[in-house]
Amino acid sequence: MGLLSEGSPLSWQETKKHVDHVKKSGIRQFLSIYRRLKDRQKDHLKWGDEVSATRRKTNDVISPAPRPKIEYTLVHFDHERKTARLYLDGPKYLETLQEEEKRSPDSHPTTWRPEYGSYMLESTPGKPWVFVGDLSEFNDVEPNMKLRREEITKLLEGTNVSCLTVTTFPRIGCPDFTQPIYRPTPQPEADGASRSVFYPDQAIYPGHPRFRTLTRNIRDRRGSKVAMNLPIFRDANTPSPFVETFDDPEANAASLKDHVYLDCMGFGMGCSCLQMTFQACSVDEGKYLYDQLVPICPIVMALSAAAPIYRGYLVDSDCRWNVISGSVDCRTPEERGLKPLSENKFVIPKSRYGSVDCYLASDKYNDVPIQYEPEVLQELIDEGVDELLAKHIAHLFIRDTVSLFSEKIKQDLEKESDHFENIQSTNWQSMRFKPPPPNSDIGWRIEFRVCEVQVTDFENAAYAVFIVLLTRAIMSFGLNFYMPISKVDENMEKAQRRDAARAEKFYFRCQPFPGDFEVKAEDPEFSLMSVDTLINGKDGEFPGLIPLIWRYLDSVHVDAETHCTISRYLCLIERRASGKVLTAAQWMRQFVHSHPKYSRDSVVSDEINYDLMCAFDKIMKGQMGCPELLGKCDDLLERKDAQTS
Ligand code: GLU
Ligand code: MG
């Protein structure tokens, strides 16, 4: 979830005193990196280029190949009582999982990190894949994901705990949702980090102070508990109006009628996703690719939707995004526009977890005003940072540090980057632009952050490979997906709606090819398209992202095995987009609706949740086929035949 400094965490009252210092030093640290590394180029390595044999030998890490990061959830099953609960013993396993890295920091297979929940674990490949030019590395993505899962599964042998990839645990925040069971402590005198009426502090990862400190400090800075209200999915027997009352005045005041109320960071940051970091060859390539992926974010989010149930209720949205956004919303009432502004302050329209606010390589479509301190912007520009990047950095730095360790206040401005990272890594945007860390050979990177995690390694590999291939097609054809940021924002909202992948239409640029295509003045620049049109293409409307990828693949050498691997993945994405197979969210809804114990009252009971988690466990392990979610292999072969004939 970001920077993991060690040390003694400071309260918000203490942190507040150092906010300006952290910001000033963070900017200096960024400038120091920028000055040294702005010209870092590996110019023999262009995106999509064939790569020379020397690279294979030197094992150069500069590579467009992906590093899919996966967040896992430990689920405890009680088969007699038919319950599935979040298992809080993650830290114990994490220690064992990290041993290999401690032994060989440079050549361990997997990098394991804690995540927000005690029941969560996060993994990244120990080394990025090296792009050797023939795309054969795509054959390694899924086996590597399996290997990572296996590393945990081995440790769980003989227990009733399973390592699942679920975006949101359906009964998160219900009574007794953890194993062991703890009671939440909302009472102010208990001085808990969350003060949630649903989520006990024991569910927050205890092994690193960052997580609880962030929780407490975000709440303190905001001046109240966070509050997210998701519209309930209305079914035949759902009480109308749907009203909940609590033993807690703040909860009663903040919860809305006909909504499922959530009151702490755990409901958001306790969700899981699949993220991908790419390394660009230069700062400019990084900016271009970042920009092109910004409009892709909502589309992939809708396609990966996997969060239709919260606190044991079917809700009327399919994705986690707004929940996380609300769960770390540290803005004061003034910043939220609820109180008159004091001097030098501005209203900040979004939470620090939110979609990208500005493009980096061209400002033609930056149509939403962004906030920054003019002096910070000027300092960056004076030091030679171009205006767009300077605005982006200055905009990130309107956020205060909300987690600081006393040992880290004093820092070297040239050799360290913690203050910069402190602010950067608590701006959780749909894309992240990452400067090289000091003293490393790592280059300029971008991170694609919206994808909800999928149930199986096959699906996670499919989404990862789809995104990587898309970046290759973008680079290779110089594609242009620019569209107004305001429209991307609208798309982000639509993408989360129930069944968006089938039902919504999204703004997108009609003509993605640069230059030589004649665009007539009367042609619209953007239009509304379904996910199907966007992904699979439609004559006269849009070429389709998958056809573009195939066109790219036709231009490079791909061996038969790799071709087959890629076909399976693209086929899944194609079918999710056309509605022939379901997103996880659609499938979960269907599962609940057809469960004999479901009373059409929106309630996902312990037993339904247990059956759903058992099904996920079996599907993930390949013990249960699920063509509605995954498609069928035979269909894939049919498709291949059709293509070759
Ligand atoms: N779990 C968060 C999500 O689902 C991401 C946290 C992180 O940046 O690692 O988006
Ligand atoms: Mg994470």
XYZ file of C-alpha atoms and ligand atoms in Angstrom:
656
model
C 0.000 0.000 0.000
C 3.018 2.241 -0.170
C 6.104 3.325 1.696
C 6.916 1.109 4.662
C 9.326 3.111 6.801
C 10.286 1.623 10.135
C 10.130 3.548 13.377
C 7.891 5.284 15.867
C 4.758 6.669 14.291
C 3.596 10.160 15.177
C 0.046 11.141 15.976
C -1.727 13.616 13.714
C -1.150 16.395 16.255
C 2.599 15.709 16.067
C 2.662 15.036 12.340
C 0.903 18.327 11.655
C 3.899 20.249 12.956
C 6.109 18.671 10.300
C 3.771 18.885 7.328
C 5.528 21.844 5.689
C 8.935 20.365 6.324
C 7.960 17.059 4.723
C 6.486 18.802 1.697
C 9.460 21.111 1.183
C 11.941 18.275 1.603
C 9.866 15.948 -0.564
C 9.985 18.437 -3.425
C 13.749 18.828 -2.979
C 14.145 15.070 -3.056
C 12.076 14.850 -6.215
C 14.173 17.569 -7.822
C 17.355 15.802 -6.897
C 16.138 12.613 -8.576
C 14.831 14.543 -11.547
C 18.070 16.435 -12.131
C 20.136 13.286 -12.042
C 17.831 10.969 -13.926
C 15.716 13.017 -16.304
C 17.975 12.001 -19.154
C 18.228 8.360 -18.203
C 17.689 6.602 -21.511
C 18.099 3.080 -22.588
C 17.708 4.060 -26.170
C 18.388 0.697 -27.721
C 15.242 -0.448 -25.995
C 12.118 0.992 -27.401
C 8.710 -0.284 -26.475
C 7.787 -3.146 -28.690
C 11.238 -3.312 -30.162
C 13.022 -6.517 -30.779
C 15.653 -6.787 -28.123
C 19.232 -7.701 -28.778
C 20.775 -10.867 -27.472
C 23.103 -8.845 -25.281
C 20.183 -7.886 -23.188
C 19.187 -11.405 -22.620
C 22.715 -12.051 -21.413
C 23.092 -9.015 -19.216
C 19.638 -9.608 -17.835
C 19.013 -5.902 -17.997
C 15.982 -5.096 -15.888
C 14.955 -2.222 -18.110
C 12.010 -3.835 -19.722
C 8.458 -3.188 -20.749
C 7.554 -6.553 -19.287
C 5.046 -6.454 -16.461
C 5.325 -6.970 -12.751
C 1.797 -7.916 -11.814
C 1.255 -7.294 -8.138
C -1.441 -9.376 -6.533
C -3.172 -8.892 -3.201
C -4.441 -12.078 -1.538
C -7.067 -12.728 1.124
C -6.820 -15.497 3.711
C -10.201 -17.079 4.340
C -10.919 -19.501 7.174
C -13.583 -22.154 6.600
C -15.622 -23.872 9.292
C -17.225 -26.663 7.326
C -19.446 -27.818 10.174
C -20.949 -24.466 10.971
C -20.795 -23.403 7.331
C -18.977 -20.164 7.888
C -16.177 -18.468 6.020
C -14.282 -15.731 7.837
C -11.327 -13.477 7.243
C -8.329 -15.152 8.835
C -6.207 -12.680 10.778
C -2.982 -14.647 11.035
C -1.427 -13.170 7.882
C 1.583 -11.719 9.722
C 2.689 -15.152 10.894
C 2.833 -16.434 7.329
C 4.359 -13.262 6.000
C 7.426 -13.755 8.154
C 8.024 -17.203 6.670
C 7.262 -16.010 3.155
C 9.843 -13.246 3.477
C 12.660 -15.542 4.622
C 13.825 -16.280 1.101
C 14.109 -12.590 0.283
C 16.096 -12.001 3.471
C 18.467 -14.804 2.484
C 18.934 -13.641 -1.087
C 17.723 -10.102 -1.606
C 18.781 -10.110 -5.257
C 17.416 -13.408 -6.432
C 14.329 -14.481 -4.561
C 11.350 -15.640 -6.568
C 8.714 -13.488 -4.880
C 8.646 -10.245 -2.969
C 6.099 -10.505 -0.162
C 4.713 -7.449 1.581
C 2.042 -6.819 4.161
C -1.187 -5.144 3.147
C -3.781 -3.245 5.098
C -5.717 -6.225 6.472
C -4.215 -8.778 8.865
C -5.859 -11.230 6.488
C -4.055 -9.848 3.443
C -0.736 -10.568 1.763
C 0.761 -8.906 -1.268
C 3.137 -10.419 -3.786
C 5.234 -9.162 -6.673
C 7.647 -11.238 -8.761
C 11.113 -10.994 -7.204
C 12.409 -9.679 -10.507
C 10.528 -8.124 -13.370
C 10.209 -10.251 -16.433
C 12.766 -9.513 -19.014
C 11.409 -8.861 -22.437
C 13.433 -11.064 -24.750
C 11.712 -9.973 -27.899
C 9.740 -13.042 -28.891
C 6.939 -12.483 -26.373
C 7.568 -15.942 -24.944
C 7.702 -14.407 -21.467
C 3.915 -14.313 -21.613
C 3.998 -18.050 -21.058
C 5.536 -17.406 -17.639
C 2.974 -14.998 -16.265
C 0.371 -17.512 -15.153
C 2.817 -20.165 -13.897
C 4.512 -17.434 -11.891
C 1.182 -16.439 -10.360
C 0.524 -20.088 -9.546
C 3.948 -20.376 -7.987
C 3.303 -17.383 -5.785
C -0.024 -18.744 -4.647
C 1.615 -22.092 -4.056
C 4.142 -20.453 -1.727
C 1.282 -19.496 0.577
C -0.807 -22.598 0.028
C 2.116 -24.764 1.171
C 2.120 -22.996 4.507
C -1.622 -23.451 4.876
C -1.545 -27.216 4.475
C -3.545 -29.000 7.150
C -5.440 -25.846 8.121
C -8.917 -24.806 7.069
C -7.530 -21.636 5.586
C -7.435 -20.863 1.915
C -5.607 -18.186 -0.016
C -8.201 -16.544 -2.247
C -8.132 -13.603 -4.578
C -11.351 -11.765 -3.835
C -11.662 -8.031 -4.340
C -14.035 -7.627 -1.419
C -14.924 -10.248 1.145
C -18.743 -10.232 0.981
C -19.338 -10.239 4.740
C -16.626 -7.769 5.653
C -17.891 -5.770 8.613
C -20.662 -8.228 9.589
C -20.800 -9.571 13.157
C -18.065 -12.212 13.655
C -16.504 -11.781 10.210
C -12.976 -12.470 11.460
C -11.199 -15.534 12.753
C -10.486 -15.184 15.626
C -13.547 -13.123 16.398
C -13.042 -9.644 17.827
C -15.504 -6.962 18.753
C -15.184 -3.516 17.212
C -14.481 -0.652 19.602
C -16.299 2.458 18.412
C -16.322 4.114 21.841
C -14.040 7.178 21.856
C -12.694 6.185 25.289
C -11.422 2.908 23.833
C -9.154 5.069 21.658
C -9.175 2.682 18.709
C -7.620 3.513 15.350
C -10.828 3.080 13.318
C -13.575 3.621 15.915
C -15.667 1.582 13.543
C -18.938 0.052 14.656
C -18.193 -2.867 12.290
C -14.470 -3.433 11.857
C -12.254 -4.333 14.825
C -8.761 -2.851 14.898
C -7.364 -6.386 15.115
C -8.266 -6.808 11.445
C -5.717 -4.087 10.586
C -2.258 -5.517 9.949
C -0.516 -5.265 13.307
C 3.068 -5.949 12.250
C 3.729 -2.519 10.827
C 2.620 0.696 12.528
C 1.920 2.403 9.198
C -1.524 0.921 8.752
C -3.021 1.843 12.114
C -1.323 5.215 12.128
C -2.713 6.050 8.715
C -6.165 4.980 9.868
C -6.052 7.117 12.996
C -4.406 10.133 11.392
C -6.729 10.213 8.396
C -9.688 10.208 10.788
C -8.104 12.883 12.973
C -7.174 15.127 10.065
C -10.647 14.814 8.587
C -12.235 15.620 11.931
C -14.662 12.696 11.827
C -14.869 9.068 10.836
C -14.857 8.400 7.107
C -18.303 7.558 5.752
C -19.191 5.668 2.608
C -22.791 4.968 1.652
C -23.400 2.487 -1.133
C -26.910 2.315 -2.582
C -28.424 -1.022 -1.638
C -29.436 -3.359 -4.448
C -33.196 -3.347 -4.239
C -34.779 -6.784 -4.541
C -38.401 -7.918 -4.211
C -38.216 -8.355 -0.422
C -35.687 -5.691 0.493
C -37.226 -3.521 3.228
C -38.370 -0.215 1.848
C -37.175 2.128 3.057
C -33.990 0.324 4.046
C -32.878 1.999 7.271
C -30.271 0.853 9.775
C -29.823 2.175 13.279
C -26.717 1.872 15.378
C -25.653 2.285 18.975
C -23.504 5.140 17.877
C -24.643 8.703 17.226
C -21.969 9.410 14.598
C -22.996 6.301 12.658
C -26.669 7.229 12.836
C -25.934 10.710 11.570
C -23.651 9.572 8.741
C -25.606 6.605 7.408
C -28.115 7.225 4.630
C -31.493 5.661 4.032
C -31.493 2.968 1.318
C -27.725 2.693 1.551
C -25.225 0.305 3.073
C -23.125 2.396 5.426
C -19.392 1.783 5.855
C -17.364 3.714 8.396
C -13.657 2.965 8.223
C -10.532 2.522 6.166
C -10.702 -1.273 6.356
C -13.732 -1.449 4.062
C -11.630 0.183 1.350
C -7.979 -0.561 1.913
C -9.023 -4.022 3.041
C -10.001 -4.684 -0.609
C -7.665 -6.303 -3.106
C -6.557 -5.534 -6.609
C -4.205 -6.499 -9.409
C -1.668 -3.806 -10.269
C 0.906 -3.596 -12.991
C 4.091 -1.608 -13.134
C 5.841 -0.996 -16.439
C 9.246 0.416 -16.923
C 9.589 2.964 -19.672
C 12.764 3.705 -21.558
C 12.739 7.375 -20.740
C 10.784 9.946 -18.844
C 9.025 11.029 -22.053
C 7.947 7.540 -22.994
C 6.675 7.061 -19.471
C 4.551 10.215 -19.721
C 3.104 9.243 -23.090
C 2.178 5.777 -21.971
C 0.765 7.059 -18.701
C -1.475 9.423 -20.660
C -2.674 6.735 -23.035
C -3.592 4.395 -20.201
C -5.565 7.034 -18.292
C -8.684 6.666 -20.526
C -8.260 2.883 -20.464
C -8.635 2.749 -16.675
C -12.430 2.969 -16.437
C -12.872 0.445 -19.223
C -10.678 -2.141 -17.535
C -12.287 -1.418 -14.204
C -15.746 -2.178 -15.589
C -14.410 -5.329 -17.225
C -12.755 -6.531 -14.043
C -15.664 -5.663 -11.719
C -15.679 -7.966 -8.695
C -17.142 -6.115 -5.711
C -20.970 -6.341 -5.671
C -21.404 -7.227 -1.975
C -20.448 -5.268 1.139
C -21.260 -5.985 4.785
C -23.434 -8.909 3.761
C -25.657 -6.906 1.400
C -25.901 -6.876 -2.361
C -25.200 -3.292 -3.323
C -26.065 -1.444 -6.483
C -22.466 -1.020 -7.656
C -19.933 -3.545 -8.916
C -16.494 -2.086 -8.106
C -14.437 -1.203 -5.052
C -13.157 2.170 -6.294
C -15.405 4.699 -4.549
C -15.300 2.715 -1.340
C -11.518 2.932 -1.117
C -11.676 6.510 -2.185
C -14.017 7.346 0.681
C -12.121 5.137 3.099
C -8.980 7.317 3.015
C -10.682 10.644 2.492
C -8.696 12.798 4.902
C -9.992 16.126 3.588
C -11.135 18.592 6.224
C -14.682 19.997 6.023
C -13.179 23.161 4.470
C -11.356 21.168 1.831
C -14.558 19.306 1.090
C -16.333 22.616 0.568
C -18.591 22.181 3.611
C -17.262 25.155 5.558
C -16.036 28.596 4.548
C -12.395 28.514 3.543
C -9.724 30.081 5.672
C -6.988 32.016 3.925
C -4.689 30.219 1.491
C -6.799 27.102 1.438
C -8.674 25.616 -1.459
C -11.486 23.201 -1.975
C -10.127 19.814 -3.079
C -12.676 17.981 -5.205
C -11.336 14.448 -4.737
C -9.996 12.166 -2.058
C -6.318 11.263 -2.169
C -7.426 7.902 -3.576
C -8.965 8.852 -6.891
C -8.620 8.931 -10.635
C -5.863 10.857 -12.410
C -6.479 14.621 -12.594
C -4.139 15.618 -15.410
C -2.239 14.220 -18.336
C 1.530 14.550 -18.371
C 2.576 14.722 -22.009
C -0.037 17.054 -23.474
C -2.394 19.454 -21.765
C -4.876 19.801 -24.594
C -7.405 17.649 -22.750
C -6.650 18.730 -19.185
C -10.034 20.389 -18.844
C -10.502 20.047 -15.096
C -8.878 22.743 -12.963
C -6.298 21.322 -10.585
C -5.096 22.728 -7.303
C -1.514 23.469 -6.323
C 0.528 25.905 -4.270
C 1.877 28.454 -6.778
C 5.251 28.602 -4.986
C 5.689 24.846 -5.249
C 4.902 24.923 -8.952
C 7.305 27.822 -9.484
C 10.102 26.072 -7.644
C 9.719 22.986 -9.838
C 9.629 25.057 -13.023
C 12.616 27.143 -11.931
C 14.569 23.944 -11.495
C 13.841 22.887 -15.071
C 10.848 20.562 -14.661
C 8.456 21.032 -17.575
C 5.184 22.697 -16.734
C 2.940 19.644 -16.992
C 5.052 17.382 -14.845
C 5.574 20.273 -12.444
C 1.802 20.740 -12.143
C 1.318 17.033 -11.568
C 3.889 16.938 -8.756
C 2.650 20.191 -7.225
C -0.884 18.791 -7.316
C 0.183 15.637 -5.475
C 1.813 17.836 -2.870
C -1.411 19.574 -1.852
C -1.928 16.492 0.323
C -0.448 16.537 3.797
C 1.609 13.684 5.083
C -0.685 11.543 7.208
C 1.891 9.064 8.446
C 5.303 10.076 9.707
C 7.916 8.348 11.819
C 9.988 10.384 14.265
C 13.224 8.737 13.079
C 12.478 9.811 9.523
C 11.931 13.520 9.980
C 15.538 14.427 9.263
C 16.578 13.240 5.850
C 19.272 13.583 3.289
C 17.785 15.515 0.404
C 20.095 14.015 -2.200
C 20.453 10.398 -1.177
C 17.042 9.651 0.312
C 13.529 9.945 -1.043
C 11.244 9.058 1.866
C 9.595 12.459 2.108
C 8.843 12.440 -1.580
C 7.586 8.867 -1.389
C 5.554 9.683 1.701
C 3.340 12.041 -0.304
C 3.604 10.198 -3.624
C 2.615 6.817 -2.204
C -0.387 8.205 -0.328
C -1.759 9.690 -3.548
C -3.478 6.520 -4.677
C -4.460 7.431 -8.218
C -5.725 5.268 -11.059
C -2.270 5.549 -12.622
C 0.970 6.346 -10.824
C 4.010 7.962 -12.390
C 7.060 6.703 -10.532
C 10.481 8.323 -10.707
C 13.496 6.034 -10.326
C 14.429 5.411 -6.704
C 17.774 6.988 -5.772
C 20.810 4.685 -6.004
C 19.256 2.107 -8.236
C 19.314 1.032 -11.824
C 15.530 1.196 -12.015
C 14.099 3.580 -14.577
C 10.966 5.747 -14.891
C 7.920 3.589 -14.282
C 4.193 3.812 -14.500
C 1.683 1.787 -12.554
C -1.753 0.715 -13.727
C -3.846 0.484 -10.562
C -7.538 0.055 -11.264
C -7.966 -3.626 -12.037
C -9.976 -5.587 -9.482
C -8.345 -8.852 -8.551
C -9.792 -11.939 -10.272
C -10.696 -15.300 -8.773
C -8.206 -17.446 -10.713
C -4.613 -17.084 -11.786
C -5.777 -17.631 -15.354
C -7.954 -14.524 -15.247
C -5.351 -12.435 -13.468
C -2.793 -13.456 -16.082
C -5.300 -12.633 -18.831
C -5.870 -9.096 -17.559
C -2.142 -8.578 -16.997
C -1.207 -9.802 -20.458
C -4.015 -7.798 -22.056
C -2.708 -4.589 -20.500
C 0.885 -5.321 -21.454
C -0.046 -6.121 -25.032
C -2.108 -2.982 -25.164
C 0.921 -0.935 -24.119
C 2.881 -2.603 -26.915
C 0.193 -1.794 -29.477
C 0.023 1.786 -28.196
C 3.773 2.221 -28.509
C 4.083 0.425 -31.774
C 1.300 2.313 -33.609
C 1.708 5.565 -31.677
C -1.960 5.360 -30.709
C -3.810 8.354 -29.430
C -6.524 7.792 -26.805
C -6.549 11.339 -25.448
C -9.919 12.626 -24.349
C -10.992 15.268 -21.843
C -10.153 14.354 -18.256
C -13.683 15.390 -17.286
C -14.999 12.606 -19.538
C -12.574 10.095 -18.029
C -13.944 11.089 -14.628
C -17.479 10.490 -15.869
C -16.403 7.124 -17.214
C -14.869 6.219 -13.850
C -18.230 6.783 -12.183
C -20.116 4.805 -14.817
C -17.623 1.944 -14.697
C -18.605 1.168 -11.115
C -22.320 0.908 -11.761
C -24.026 -2.442 -11.555
C -23.433 -4.407 -14.738
C -21.510 -1.549 -16.372
C -19.556 -3.977 -18.546
C -22.757 -4.912 -20.367
C -25.050 -1.971 -19.809
C -23.071 1.269 -19.846
C -21.690 3.358 -22.658
C -18.399 5.145 -22.234
C -16.908 8.201 -23.893
C -13.926 7.328 -25.991
C -11.898 8.761 -28.814
C -13.291 7.493 -32.148
C -10.106 7.671 -34.164
C -7.066 6.396 -32.258
C -4.597 6.407 -35.147
C -2.231 9.332 -35.441
C -1.689 11.510 -38.494
C -2.203 9.814 -41.764
C -5.885 8.995 -41.380
C -8.117 11.592 -42.873
C -10.427 12.841 -40.117
C -13.296 14.806 -41.597
C -14.362 17.955 -39.834
C -17.870 16.610 -39.348
C -16.637 13.431 -37.646
C -17.041 13.538 -33.885
C -13.819 13.375 -31.906
C -15.423 11.298 -29.148
C -18.524 9.237 -28.859
C -20.294 6.941 -26.445
C -19.417 3.282 -26.891
C -20.164 0.034 -25.133
C -17.352 -2.004 -23.612
C -17.996 -4.527 -26.377
C -17.369 -1.922 -29.092
C -14.311 -0.608 -27.278
C -12.714 -3.990 -26.742
C -13.878 -5.921 -29.797
C -14.408 -3.111 -32.285
C -17.354 -2.232 -34.495
C -17.267 -1.258 -38.129
C -17.527 2.448 -38.637
C -17.332 3.131 -34.895
C -14.081 2.011 -33.365
C -11.331 -0.430 -34.371
C -11.371 -2.211 -30.974
C -8.525 -2.704 -28.544
C -8.242 -6.440 -29.141
C -8.151 -6.154 -32.957
C -5.451 -3.502 -32.465
C -3.513 -5.936 -30.303
C -3.866 -8.659 -32.947
C -2.661 -6.239 -35.567
C 0.383 -5.568 -33.408
C 0.914 -9.304 -32.883
C 0.827 -9.860 -36.631
C 3.780 -7.529 -36.949
C 6.047 -9.407 -34.534
C 7.267 -12.953 -34.406
C 5.205 -15.083 -32.038
C 5.877 -18.803 -31.670
C 2.995 -21.267 -31.647
C 2.947 -21.883 -27.904
C 2.968 -18.197 -27.075
C 0.303 -17.549 -29.679
C -1.910 -20.111 -28.003
C -1.295 -18.648 -24.530
C -2.094 -15.147 -25.700
C -5.211 -16.326 -27.579
C -6.657 -17.861 -24.424
C -6.186 -14.624 -22.532
C -7.494 -12.297 -25.209
C -10.423 -14.595 -25.722
C -11.450 -14.232 -22.092
C -11.270 -10.445 -22.287
C -13.149 -10.484 -25.590
C -15.950 -12.557 -24.107
C -16.204 -10.586 -20.906
C -16.617 -7.511 -23.095
C -19.232 -9.064 -25.333
C -21.121 -10.424 -22.326
C -20.680 -14.063 -23.383
C -18.937 -14.769 -20.112
C -19.595 -12.955 -16.862
C -17.484 -10.606 -14.808
C -16.871 -11.811 -11.257
C -19.429 -9.261 -10.051
C -22.110 -10.531 -12.431
C -21.296 -14.114 -11.514
C -21.465 -13.414 -7.767
C -24.854 -11.769 -8.159
C -26.089 -14.727 -10.134
C -24.732 -17.117 -7.490
C -26.563 -15.294 -4.705
C -29.811 -15.016 -6.666
C -29.907 -18.705 -7.413
C -28.932 -19.793 -3.885
C -31.811 -21.715 -2.260
C -31.371 -19.765 0.972
C -31.515 -16.349 -0.645
C -34.756 -14.581 0.313
C -34.606 -11.802 -2.274
C -33.971 -9.317 0.506
C -30.429 -8.276 -0.597
C -28.926 -10.185 2.347
C -25.905 -12.393 1.758
C -26.081 -14.570 4.845
C -23.270 -16.501 6.488
C -24.339 -19.625 4.681
C -24.558 -18.041 1.226
C -21.194 -16.399 1.832
C -19.743 -19.755 2.891
C -21.005 -21.437 -0.267
C -19.746 -18.593 -2.409
C -16.274 -18.693 -0.860
C -16.195 -22.500 -1.192
C -17.082 -22.100 -4.859
C -14.310 -19.541 -5.354
C -11.878 -21.857 -3.602
C -12.775 -24.749 -5.889
C -12.787 -22.645 -9.055
C -9.413 -21.179 -8.106
C -7.985 -24.659 -7.512
C -9.449 -25.981 -10.766
C -11.627 -28.467 -8.862
C -14.793 -26.958 -10.252
C -15.318 -25.829 -13.817
C -17.029 -22.511 -14.291
C -17.604 -21.792 -17.965
C -19.979 -18.892 -17.162
C -17.020 -17.061 -15.632
C -14.056 -18.437 -17.525
C -15.348 -19.560 -20.893
C -14.608 -22.989 -22.286
C -11.385 -24.231 -23.777
C -13.192 -25.846 -26.687
C -14.623 -22.523 -27.688
C -11.114 -21.183 -27.789
C -9.979 -23.921 -30.102
C -12.992 -23.318 -32.322
C -12.028 -19.708 -32.514
C -8.473 -20.559 -33.444
C -9.683 -22.845 -36.211
C -11.938 -20.131 -37.517
C -9.015 -17.758 -37.609
C -6.680 -20.075 -39.419
C -9.240 -21.300 -41.928
N -5.721 -2.517 -2.165
C -5.781 -1.278 -2.876
C -6.736 -1.401 -4.068
O -7.488 -2.346 -4.134
C -4.434 -0.818 -3.368
C -3.420 -0.575 -2.310
C -2.043 -0.391 -2.877
O -1.805 0.625 -3.537
O -1.219 -1.297 -2.692
O -6.736 -0.542 -4.928
Mg -0.986 -3.255 -2.238
